[in-house]
Short mmCIF file of C-alpha atoms and ligand atoms in Angstrom, two decimals:
data_model
loop_
_atom_site.label_atom_id
_atom_site.label_comp_id
_atom_site.label_asym_id
_atom_site.label_seq_id
_atom_site.Cartn_x
_atom_site.Cartn_y
_atom_site.Cartn_z
CA MET T 1 15.70 35.24 -19.09
CA LYS T 2 15.91 36.07 -15.00
CA LYS T 3 19.17 35.43 -13.46
CA TYR T 4 19.24 34.41 -9.81
CA ASP T 5 21.51 35.21 -7.46
CA ILE T 6 22.39 33.65 -3.59
CA SER T 7 23.43 37.01 -1.96
CA THR T 8 20.02 36.84 0.23
CA PRO T 9 19.43 34.16 2.69
CA GLY T 10 15.41 32.99 2.30
CA PRO T 11 12.95 30.01 2.71
CA ILE T 12 13.43 26.60 1.89
CA GLY T 13 11.00 25.78 -1.45
CA ILE T 14 9.19 22.76 -1.20
CA PHE T 15 7.29 21.92 -4.35
CA ASP T 16 4.91 19.34 -5.41
CA SER T 17 2.47 19.05 -8.12
CA GLY T 18 -0.48 19.08 -5.59
CA TYR T 19 -1.15 17.96 -1.55
CA GLY T 20 1.50 15.20 -2.04
CA GLY T 21 4.51 16.68 -1.00
CA LEU T 22 2.27 17.98 2.60
CA THR T 23 3.47 14.33 3.30
CA ILE T 24 7.25 14.87 2.82
CA LEU T 25 7.00 19.07 4.42
CA GLU T 26 5.23 17.27 7.44
CA ASN T 27 8.64 14.97 7.91
CA ILE T 28 10.88 17.71 6.86
CA ARG T 29 9.40 20.18 9.48
CA ARG T 30 9.47 17.79 12.50
CA VAL T 31 13.04 16.73 11.66
CA LEU T 32 14.59 20.66 10.88
CA PRO T 33 11.86 22.90 12.79
CA GLU T 34 13.87 25.45 13.03
CA TYR T 35 13.76 26.52 9.00
CA ASP T 36 11.93 28.74 7.04
CA TYR T 37 9.67 27.15 4.52
CA ILE T 38 7.50 27.77 1.12
CA TYR T 39 5.16 25.03 0.26
CA LEU T 40 4.27 25.72 -3.47
CA GLY T 41 1.46 23.14 -4.82
CA ASP T 42 0.80 23.33 -8.84
CA ASN T 43 -2.85 22.14 -8.21
CA ALA T 44 -4.18 23.61 -10.77
CA ARG T 45 -2.58 21.46 -12.81
CA THR T 46 -2.33 18.33 -11.34
CA PRO T 47 -1.72 15.43 -11.87
CA TYR T 48 1.83 15.56 -13.34
CA GLY T 49 2.10 11.51 -13.26
CA THR T 50 -0.13 11.01 -16.52
CA ARG T 51 1.79 13.99 -18.33
CA SER T 52 4.42 13.63 -21.14
CA PHE T 53 8.28 14.30 -20.35
CA ASP T 54 8.28 17.60 -21.66
CA VAL T 55 5.14 18.80 -19.69
CA VAL T 56 6.54 17.76 -16.54
CA TYR T 57 9.57 19.40 -17.15
CA HIS T 58 8.22 22.65 -18.60
CA TYR T 59 5.64 22.98 -15.66
CA THR T 60 8.50 21.77 -12.89
CA LEU T 61 10.70 24.23 -14.04
CA GLU T 62 7.83 27.48 -14.28
CA CYS T 63 7.31 26.03 -10.49
CA VAL T 64 11.13 26.30 -9.41
CA ASN T 65 11.52 29.94 -10.89
CA LYS T 66 8.50 30.72 -8.70
CA LEU T 67 10.36 29.45 -5.46
CA PHE T 68 13.62 31.17 -6.68
CA GLU T 69 11.26 34.45 -7.63
CA LEU T 70 10.06 34.20 -4.01
CA GLY T 71 13.21 33.71 -2.50
CA CYS T 72 14.29 30.56 -2.38
CA ASN T 73 18.11 29.49 -2.71
CA LEU T 74 16.98 25.78 -2.00
CA VAL T 75 14.18 23.57 -3.76
CA VAL T 76 13.69 20.28 -3.10
CA LEU T 77 11.22 18.41 -5.71
CA ALA T 78 8.94 17.01 -3.32
CA CYS T 79 7.45 14.96 -6.26
CA ASN T 80 8.67 11.58 -7.79
CA THR T 81 7.54 12.32 -11.18
CA ALA T 82 9.00 16.00 -10.91
CA SER T 83 11.97 14.55 -9.85
CA ALA T 84 12.26 11.84 -12.35
CA LYS T 85 11.47 13.47 -15.48
CA ALA T 86 12.73 17.15 -14.62
CA LEU T 87 15.24 17.40 -11.92
CA ARG T 88 18.48 15.99 -14.38
CA SER T 89 17.64 18.58 -16.80
CA ILE T 90 16.92 21.21 -14.17
CA GLN T 91 19.87 20.34 -12.85
CA GLN T 92 22.27 20.29 -15.58
CA ILE T 93 20.67 22.83 -18.35
CA ASP T 94 18.73 25.31 -16.33
CA LEU T 95 20.55 26.20 -13.17
CA PRO T 96 23.85 27.22 -14.35
CA LEU T 97 22.22 29.32 -16.68
CA ILE T 98 19.36 31.29 -14.47
CA ALA T 99 20.88 30.16 -10.57
CA PRO T 100 24.21 28.71 -10.74
CA GLU T 101 24.51 28.97 -6.96
CA ARG T 102 21.22 27.63 -5.78
CA ARG T 103 19.96 24.16 -5.49
CA VAL T 104 17.12 22.16 -6.74
CA LEU T 105 17.47 18.68 -5.52
CA GLY T 106 15.17 15.48 -6.08
CA ILE T 107 13.50 12.38 -3.70
CA ILE T 108 14.49 9.07 -6.01
CA ARG T 109 18.37 9.07 -4.83
CA PRO T 110 17.92 9.41 -0.99
CA THR T 111 14.91 6.76 -1.24
CA VAL T 112 17.32 4.47 -3.42
CA GLU T 113 19.79 4.44 -1.09
CA ILE T 114 18.37 3.10 1.85
CA LEU T 115 16.83 0.57 0.49
CA ASN T 116 19.31 -1.83 1.42
CA GLN T 117 18.48 -0.90 5.47
CA TYR T 118 14.97 -2.61 4.63
CA THR T 119 14.98 -5.56 2.35
CA LYS T 120 16.04 -9.01 3.38
CA THR T 121 14.93 -10.85 0.42
CA LYS T 122 16.22 -8.24 -1.82
CA HIS T 123 12.82 -8.09 -3.74
CA VAL T 124 11.74 -4.48 -3.47
CA GLY T 125 8.31 -3.68 -4.69
CA ILE T 126 7.13 0.11 -6.29
CA PHE T 127 4.14 1.95 -6.31
CA ALA T 128 4.62 4.75 -8.53
CA THR T 129 2.65 6.87 -11.12
CA PRO T 130 2.58 6.07 -14.82
CA GLY T 131 5.22 8.92 -15.47
CA THR T 132 7.70 7.75 -12.76
CA VAL T 133 7.14 4.10 -13.87
CA GLN T 134 8.07 5.42 -17.61
CA SER T 135 10.98 7.22 -16.75
CA ASP T 136 13.08 3.68 -15.74
CA SER T 137 14.60 6.38 -12.45
CA TYR T 138 14.22 3.42 -9.72
CA PRO T 139 15.57 0.83 -11.60
CA ILE T 140 18.06 3.45 -13.17
CA GLU T 141 18.94 4.05 -9.53
CA THR T 142 19.11 0.97 -7.79
CA LYS T 143 21.41 -0.62 -10.49
CA LYS T 144 23.49 1.77 -10.08
CA ILE T 145 23.68 1.72 -5.65
CA HIS T 146 22.04 -1.67 -5.57
CA PRO T 147 23.27 -4.12 -8.17
CA ASP T 148 21.52 -7.03 -6.44
CA ILE T 149 18.54 -5.51 -5.82
CA SER T 150 15.74 -6.75 -7.58
CA LEU T 151 12.63 -4.10 -8.48
CA SER T 152 9.05 -4.63 -9.48
CA MET T 153 7.13 -1.43 -10.25
CA GLU T 154 3.42 -1.21 -10.84
CA ALA T 155 1.83 2.20 -12.03
CA CYS T 156 -1.57 3.71 -9.97
CA PRO T 157 -2.72 6.42 -12.43
CA MET T 158 -5.87 6.55 -10.18
CA TRP T 159 -4.08 7.21 -7.06
CA VAL T 160 -3.57 10.66 -7.60
CA PRO T 161 -6.77 12.22 -8.57
CA LEU T 162 -8.58 9.92 -5.77
CA ILE T 163 -6.51 11.90 -3.59
CA GLU T 164 -6.59 15.25 -4.75
CA ASN T 165 -10.63 14.98 -5.04
CA ASN T 166 -10.49 14.24 -1.31
CA GLU T 167 -11.83 10.31 -2.17
CA HIS T 168 -9.37 8.45 -0.53
CA LEU T 169 -11.75 6.77 2.24
CA SER T 170 -14.10 5.96 -0.73
CA ALA T 171 -15.26 2.42 -1.92
CA GLY T 172 -13.44 3.90 -4.89
CA ALA T 173 -10.31 4.16 -3.41
CA ASP T 174 -10.06 0.48 -1.91
CA TYR T 175 -11.18 -0.80 -5.55
CA PHE T 176 -8.18 0.69 -7.02
CA VAL T 177 -5.96 0.27 -4.26
CA GLU T 178 -6.46 -3.74 -3.93
CA LYS T 179 -6.68 -3.87 -7.83
CA HIS T 180 -2.53 -2.72 -7.79
CA VAL T 181 -1.58 -4.61 -4.67
CA LYS T 182 -2.72 -7.31 -6.63
CA ALA T 183 -1.27 -6.40 -9.83
CA LEU T 184 2.34 -5.57 -7.66
CA LEU T 185 2.28 -9.01 -6.06
CA SER T 186 1.51 -11.30 -8.55
CA LYS T 187 4.28 -9.61 -10.21
CA ASP T 188 6.73 -11.29 -7.51
CA SER T 189 6.11 -13.29 -4.68
CA GLN T 190 9.55 -13.13 -2.33
CA ILE T 191 8.56 -9.25 -2.17
CA ASP T 192 9.69 -8.05 1.24
CA ASN T 193 9.26 -3.79 1.05
CA ILE T 194 7.57 -1.81 -0.96
CA VAL T 195 8.30 1.59 -1.09
CA LEU T 196 5.66 4.44 -1.71
CA GLY T 197 7.05 5.97 -4.73
CA CYS T 198 4.27 9.08 -5.25
CA THR T 199 4.47 11.80 -2.19
CA HIS T 200 0.10 11.57 -2.49
CA TYR T 201 0.24 7.77 -1.25
CA PRO T 202 1.01 7.56 2.36
CA ILE T 203 -2.66 9.15 2.40
CA LEU T 204 -3.63 5.66 0.80
CA LEU T 205 -1.49 4.26 3.80
CA PRO T 206 -4.42 2.83 5.92
CA THR T 207 -5.85 1.50 2.82
CA ILE T 208 -3.00 -0.26 1.25
CA THR T 209 -2.46 -1.73 4.13
CA LYS T 210 -5.95 -3.25 4.61
CA PHE T 211 -5.07 -5.03 1.23
CA LEU T 212 -1.25 -6.27 1.93
CA PRO T 213 0.04 -9.27 3.81
CA LYS T 214 1.24 -8.13 6.91
CA ASP T 215 4.75 -9.74 7.00
CA ILE T 216 5.53 -7.03 4.10
CA ASN T 217 6.85 -3.53 5.11
CA VAL T 218 5.87 -0.34 3.49
CA ILE T 219 8.07 2.53 3.06
CA SER T 220 7.14 5.97 2.78
CA GLN T 221 9.29 8.45 1.66
CA GLY T 222 8.78 11.55 3.84
CA GLU T 223 11.64 10.44 7.01
CA ILE T 224 14.05 8.94 4.38
CA VAL T 225 14.12 12.38 2.85
CA ALA T 226 13.78 15.03 6.05
CA ASN T 227 16.91 13.04 7.04
CA SER T 228 18.71 12.66 3.82
CA LEU T 229 18.11 16.69 3.63
CA LYS T 230 19.36 17.41 7.50
CA LEU T 231 22.36 15.71 6.28
CA TYR T 232 22.37 17.61 2.98
CA LEU T 233 22.27 21.18 5.40
CA GLN T 234 25.32 19.81 7.40
CA ASN T 235 27.79 19.20 4.12
CA HIS T 236 26.87 22.06 2.26
CA GLN T 237 27.73 24.93 5.11
CA GLU T 238 27.36 27.55 2.10
CA ILE T 239 24.00 26.51 1.44
CA ASP T 240 22.79 26.24 5.37
CA VAL T 241 23.71 29.70 5.70
CA LYS T 242 21.73 30.85 2.99
CA CYS T 243 18.45 29.45 4.42
CA THR T 244 16.98 31.93 7.33
CA LYS T 245 15.46 30.34 10.40
CA ASN T 246 12.62 31.50 12.04
CA GLY T 247 10.54 28.79 11.95
CA GLN T 248 7.85 30.19 9.60
CA ILE T 249 6.33 28.49 6.91
CA GLU T 250 4.01 29.76 3.78
CA TYR T 251 1.49 28.10 1.33
CA TYR T 252 1.18 28.89 -2.15
CA THR T 253 -1.10 26.79 -4.41
CA THR T 254 -1.77 27.71 -8.36
CA GLU T 255 -5.58 26.56 -7.59
CA SER T 256 -8.20 28.45 -5.07
CA ILE T 257 -6.81 29.20 -1.55
CA GLU T 258 -10.41 27.70 -0.52
CA LYS T 259 -10.00 24.50 -1.91
CA PHE T 260 -6.68 23.91 -0.73
CA ILE T 261 -7.09 25.43 2.74
CA ASN T 262 -9.49 22.71 3.18
CA THR T 263 -7.84 20.18 1.52
CA ALA T 264 -4.85 20.56 2.74
CA SER T 265 -5.95 21.15 6.49
CA ILE T 266 -7.23 17.26 6.60
CA PHE T 267 -3.91 16.11 5.54
CA LEU T 268 -1.86 17.95 7.83
CA LYS T 269 -4.06 18.02 10.98
CA GLU T 270 -3.79 21.68 11.41
CA LYS T 271 -5.65 25.10 10.03
CA ILE T 272 -3.11 26.48 7.20
CA ASP T 273 -3.78 30.16 5.65
CA ALA T 274 -2.47 30.10 1.59
CA VAL T 275 -1.74 32.46 -1.10
CA ASN T 276 -2.98 32.00 -4.45
CA ILE T 277 0.06 32.09 -6.98
CA THR T 278 -0.08 32.38 -10.90
CA ILE T 279 2.50 30.73 -12.71
N1 DGL V 301 3.46 13.77 -5.82
C1 DGL V 301 3.55 13.38 -6.94
C2 DGL V 301 4.57 11.84 -7.23
O1 DGL V 301 5.06 12.16 -6.20
C3 DGL V 301 2.49 13.16 -8.27
C4 DGL V 301 1.59 13.66 -8.18
C5 DGL V 301 1.04 13.42 -9.80
O2 DGL V 301 0.96 12.61 -10.26
O3 DGL V 301 0.55 15.11 -9.76
O4 DGL V 301 4.77 11.51 -7.66
#
């Protein structure tokens, strides 16, 4: 097994199963523009949200290894499903063996940490992939940090495929969004905030808000994760000095470059280049 040290500074790795992590990356780059980044989308194997624990763990570990190979000393899993199903094992089992000085961070804990700043009723809803919902990671973390907050979750298996296939503005998207909005609200009438617990979902935000009562606030993770990463780098100078700072970004995809460039450019509202990578 290859072992990675931390002697050479490198870009920060941002990983997602597909395009969803771009909604996180956009915010991270706004808050931390001076750093270099490598974005890796495992578009060929997306969605992760309907796959088993073992498969998500295995795929995520392969992608983290690839980002290490590309020189990243710090990797953010900009994917709730991977954070829910793979982060703990990677941190506790794999990192000590393959890269004890490198770091892999998830996005569920930082999201849960700030929930109390939003909710007044202490009733919060979560839209997420079936995998994230089944893992129970959100309720487990919330119970630890804010035991007074009651969570209701709704799994939305069709939302990621709609987004990955650029169908997020279609009538089909309206149907599946309305269905899950109604289902979540019927679980708890006191919900005053809803977390988009999948990094793909901000792409559906205009459709989601169309079907939600105006007094319910929607929380996207981008800004929360970006601020939490900023704080992490301030508090961990030993990692910060191992991150290069030239304001550059590279995109890697496991799918065809053309498909990635076309769709990612719509989400990022800018033209980008990408490199195909085999995992
Ligand atoms: N973007 C991922 C997340 O935040 C899920 C996408 C997928 O199902 O592959 O959960």
